[in-house]
Short mmCIF file of C-alpha atoms in Angstrom, two decimals:
data_model
loop_
_atom_site.label_atom_id
_atom_site.label_comp_id
_atom_site.label_asym_id
_atom_site.label_seq_id
_atom_site.Cartn_x
_atom_site.Cartn_y
_atom_site.Cartn_z
CA UNK A 89 66.89 84.70 94.44
CA UNK A 90 68.05 85.80 98.45
CA UNK A 91 70.61 88.03 99.03
CA UNK A 92 73.26 84.87 99.52
CA UNK A 93 73.53 84.97 95.49
CA UNK A 94 73.74 88.91 95.22
CA UNK A 95 76.49 88.25 97.31
CA UNK A 96 77.00 85.22 95.40
CA UNK A 97 77.93 86.89 92.07
CA UNK A 98 79.46 89.72 93.35
CA UNK A 99 81.94 87.65 94.69
CA UNK A 100 81.94 85.51 90.82
CA UNK A 101 81.99 87.92 88.78
CA UNK A 102 84.42 90.68 90.61
CA UNK A 103 86.58 88.97 93.06
CA UNK A 104 89.35 87.40 91.18
CA UNK A 105 89.29 91.41 89.84
CA UNK A 106 89.13 92.82 93.14
CA UNK A 107 91.55 90.85 93.95
CA UNK A 108 94.40 92.10 90.86
CA UNK A 109 94.33 95.66 92.96
CA UNK A 110 94.52 94.16 96.01
CA UNK A 111 91.78 94.18 98.04
CA UNK A 112 90.43 91.04 99.58
CA UNK A 113 86.84 90.09 101.11
CA UNK A 114 86.02 90.81 104.73
CA UNK A 115 83.15 88.63 104.36
CA UNK A 116 81.46 89.76 108.24
CA UNK A 117 81.25 93.16 106.23
CA UNK A 118 80.70 92.02 103.29
CA UNK A 119 83.50 94.38 101.63
CA UNK A 120 86.19 94.20 100.20
CA UNK A 121 89.41 95.45 101.64
CA UNK A 122 92.78 96.48 100.90
CA UNK A 123 95.39 97.45 103.98
CA UNK A 124 98.57 98.13 105.01
CA UNK A 125 100.24 98.30 107.50
CA UNK A 126 99.25 102.60 108.59
CA UNK A 127 95.90 102.10 105.95
CA UNK A 128 93.13 100.61 104.24
CA UNK A 129 90.36 101.61 101.98
CA UNK A 130 87.07 99.55 101.32
CA UNK A 131 84.96 99.05 99.31
CA UNK A 132 81.31 98.30 100.06
CA UNK A 133 79.00 97.28 97.22
CA UNK A 134 76.01 97.74 99.88
CA UNK A 135 73.84 94.89 98.65
CA UNK A 136 69.63 95.02 100.13
CA UNK A 137 66.78 93.18 100.13
CA UNK A 138 63.91 93.94 99.96
CA UNK A 139 60.02 93.29 99.35
CA UNK A 140 60.51 91.32 96.39
CA UNK A 141 63.15 92.47 95.04
CA UNK A 142 67.01 93.71 95.78
CA UNK A 143 69.29 97.09 95.50
CA UNK A 144 73.35 97.51 94.97
CA UNK A 145 73.91 100.69 96.44
CA UNK A 146 78.13 100.60 96.66
CA UNK A 147 80.56 103.20 98.94
CA UNK A 148 84.28 104.02 99.47
CA UNK A 149 86.04 104.83 102.43
CA UNK A 150 89.90 105.07 104.47
CA UNK A 151 89.79 104.03 107.43
CA UNK A 152 93.35 105.03 109.41
CA UNK A 153 93.46 103.19 112.37
CA UNK A 154 95.73 106.10 113.55
CA UNK A 155 92.84 109.08 113.68
CA UNK A 156 90.33 105.71 114.51
CA UNK A 157 91.78 105.05 118.04
CA UNK A 158 92.23 108.13 119.33
CA UNK A 159 88.27 108.01 118.47
CA UNK A 160 87.85 105.12 121.15
CA UNK A 161 89.70 107.18 123.79
CA UNK A 162 88.41 110.14 123.61
CA UNK A 163 85.18 109.24 123.94
CA UNK A 164 85.46 105.58 125.55
CA UNK A 165 83.72 103.86 122.29
CA UNK A 166 82.31 101.30 123.88
CA UNK A 167 82.06 99.63 119.97
CA UNK A 168 85.32 100.38 118.26
CA UNK A 169 85.76 101.79 115.32
CA UNK A 170 88.67 99.71 113.49
CA UNK A 171 87.85 100.28 110.16
CA UNK A 172 86.66 103.25 108.08
CA UNK A 173 86.78 107.03 109.17
CA UNK A 174 85.99 109.27 106.50
CA UNK A 175 83.98 107.96 102.70
CA UNK A 176 80.94 108.64 100.88
CA UNK A 177 77.82 107.54 99.75
CA UNK A 178 78.22 106.81 95.50
CA UNK A 179 74.39 107.27 94.23
CA UNK A 180 75.26 110.74 97.45
CA UNK A 181 78.14 111.73 95.96
CA UNK A 182 76.33 112.14 92.00
CA UNK A 183 72.98 113.15 93.42
CA UNK A 184 71.65 109.62 92.20
CA UNK A 185 72.99 109.55 88.93
CA UNK A 186 74.90 106.20 89.50
CA UNK A 187 75.29 104.58 92.56
CA UNK A 188 72.06 102.84 93.56
CA UNK A 189 70.70 99.53 91.66
CA UNK A 190 68.31 97.52 91.62
CA UNK A 191 67.83 94.09 91.42
CA UNK A 192 64.12 92.23 90.05
CA UNK A 193 66.07 89.19 88.60
CA UNK A 194 69.44 87.24 86.76
CA UNK A 195 70.01 89.70 83.74
CA UNK A 196 69.63 93.27 86.18
CA UNK A 197 71.95 90.99 88.67
CA UNK A 198 74.61 90.80 86.23
CA UNK A 199 74.39 94.60 84.64
CA UNK A 200 73.88 96.21 88.85
CA UNK A 201 76.82 93.93 89.30
CA UNK A 202 78.98 95.89 85.96
CA UNK A 203 78.22 99.07 87.06
CA UNK A 204 79.82 97.74 90.49
CA UNK A 205 83.37 97.04 87.83
CA UNK A 206 82.56 100.70 86.86
CA UNK A 207 82.22 102.81 89.60
CA UNK A 208 84.83 100.78 91.29
CA UNK A 209 87.08 101.71 88.81
CA UNK A 210 85.56 105.41 87.60
CA UNK A 211 85.37 106.32 91.25
CA UNK A 212 87.00 103.93 94.14
CA UNK A 213 89.54 103.82 92.63
CA UNK A 214 91.16 107.55 91.99
CA UNK A 215 89.80 108.63 94.88
CA UNK A 216 91.81 105.84 96.98
CA UNK A 217 94.32 107.31 94.64
CA UNK A 218 94.37 110.46 95.91
CA UNK A 219 93.65 110.04 99.41
CA UNK A 220 95.90 107.40 101.08
CA UNK A 221 98.00 108.87 103.60
CA UNK A 222 97.00 111.14 106.85
CA UNK A 223 98.14 114.31 104.96
CA UNK A 224 96.10 113.47 102.41
CA UNK A 225 92.98 112.95 105.02
CA UNK A 226 93.79 116.23 106.23
CA UNK A 227 93.57 118.23 103.52
CA UNK A 228 90.67 117.01 101.51
CA UNK A 229 88.03 115.69 104.97
CA UNK A 230 88.94 119.45 106.49
CA UNK A 231 88.60 121.64 102.71
CA UNK A 232 85.40 123.54 103.45
CA UNK A 233 82.86 123.86 101.28
CA UNK A 234 82.88 128.53 100.93
CA UNK A 235 83.92 129.17 103.23
CA UNK A 236 82.99 127.85 106.14
CA UNK A 237 83.52 124.02 107.09
CA UNK A 238 80.41 121.53 107.82
CA UNK A 239 80.07 119.13 109.65
CA UNK A 240 77.86 115.79 107.56
CA UNK A 241 77.68 113.84 111.29
CA UNK A 242 79.32 114.22 115.13
CA UNK A 243 81.36 111.34 114.41
CA UNK A 244 82.51 113.03 110.74
CA UNK A 245 84.29 116.31 112.61
CA UNK A 246 85.80 114.54 115.63
CA UNK A 247 87.94 112.03 113.13
CA UNK A 248 88.38 115.53 111.24
CA UNK A 249 89.61 117.56 114.66
CA UNK A 250 91.39 115.01 114.88
CA UNK A 251 93.28 114.72 111.86
CA UNK A 252 94.10 117.96 111.37
CA UNK A 253 95.40 118.23 115.03
CA UNK A 254 97.61 114.25 114.08
CA UNK A 255 99.05 116.21 111.06
CA UNK A 256 99.33 119.74 112.80
CA UNK A 257 98.00 121.13 110.38
CA UNK A 258 97.81 125.25 111.23
CA UNK A 259 94.07 125.30 110.87
CA UNK A 260 93.90 123.74 113.89
CA UNK A 261 92.21 125.49 116.31
CA UNK A 262 90.07 127.35 113.11
CA UNK A 263 88.46 123.93 112.05
CA UNK A 264 87.33 123.33 115.77
CA UNK A 265 85.20 126.74 116.18
CA UNK A 266 83.92 125.25 112.54
CA UNK A 267 83.45 121.96 113.65
CA UNK A 268 81.54 123.55 117.24
CA UNK A 269 79.37 125.54 115.63
CA UNK A 270 78.14 123.20 113.02
CA UNK A 271 76.49 120.50 115.04
CA UNK A 272 75.40 123.08 117.73
CA UNK A 273 73.51 124.72 114.90
CA UNK A 274 72.03 121.22 114.06
CA UNK A 275 71.87 119.44 117.01
CA UNK A 276 70.62 119.18 121.21
CA UNK A 277 74.40 120.09 122.45
CA UNK A 278 73.60 115.89 124.10
CA UNK A 279 74.71 115.36 120.37
CA UNK A 280 76.89 116.88 119.74
CA UNK A 281 78.79 117.52 122.68
CA UNK A 282 81.80 114.47 121.21
CA UNK A 283 83.54 117.75 119.54
CA UNK A 284 84.73 119.16 123.34
CA UNK A 285 85.04 115.86 124.46
CA UNK A 286 87.37 115.49 121.67
CA UNK A 287 89.29 118.96 121.89
CA UNK A 288 89.99 118.62 125.71
CA UNK A 289 91.42 114.29 124.87
CA UNK A 290 93.68 116.01 121.67
CA UNK A 291 94.80 118.69 123.98
CA UNK A 292 95.75 117.17 127.51
CA UNK A 293 97.51 115.30 124.83
#
């Protein structure tokens, strides 16, 4: 079995089903995307090849072109962010209780593909319905945990700050302070610097 056979099986078993929900395959990244003028919803099956087996690790993302555009402009990125803005790996969200499937043969492949369908139905679709606009992106992305925002990554913090600015979040300044503090506590200054660059760019708009 080869990785392309795994992808072909996913497409054969689930392509039409995803299509019923408006998701189309983007072959370059092997992800299923539903796109409107203002939004992207992305479901990634996440196939990977290992020495003598394969794995499927699905993830879900929401894409906001307005946020991505400002992110690229602020940081002058040569490799631009064009699709996803925020999302998660299902196995991380569920503490590895689901969202990580090992494939060793045809039977385990069919079982893994069926698990993908359940993840799409039970995890992805409800999340897509919840995160479906700039305002909902700001609301859910910039939601404090235990009273403080924690930056999962530099890009996460930058995207969250941009979403807060565009959504006119009244806590914009507090969000910046939380993200800046989180990043500089866990990274060196060079790695964390983009949050300062993005803040300066947004304030100059």
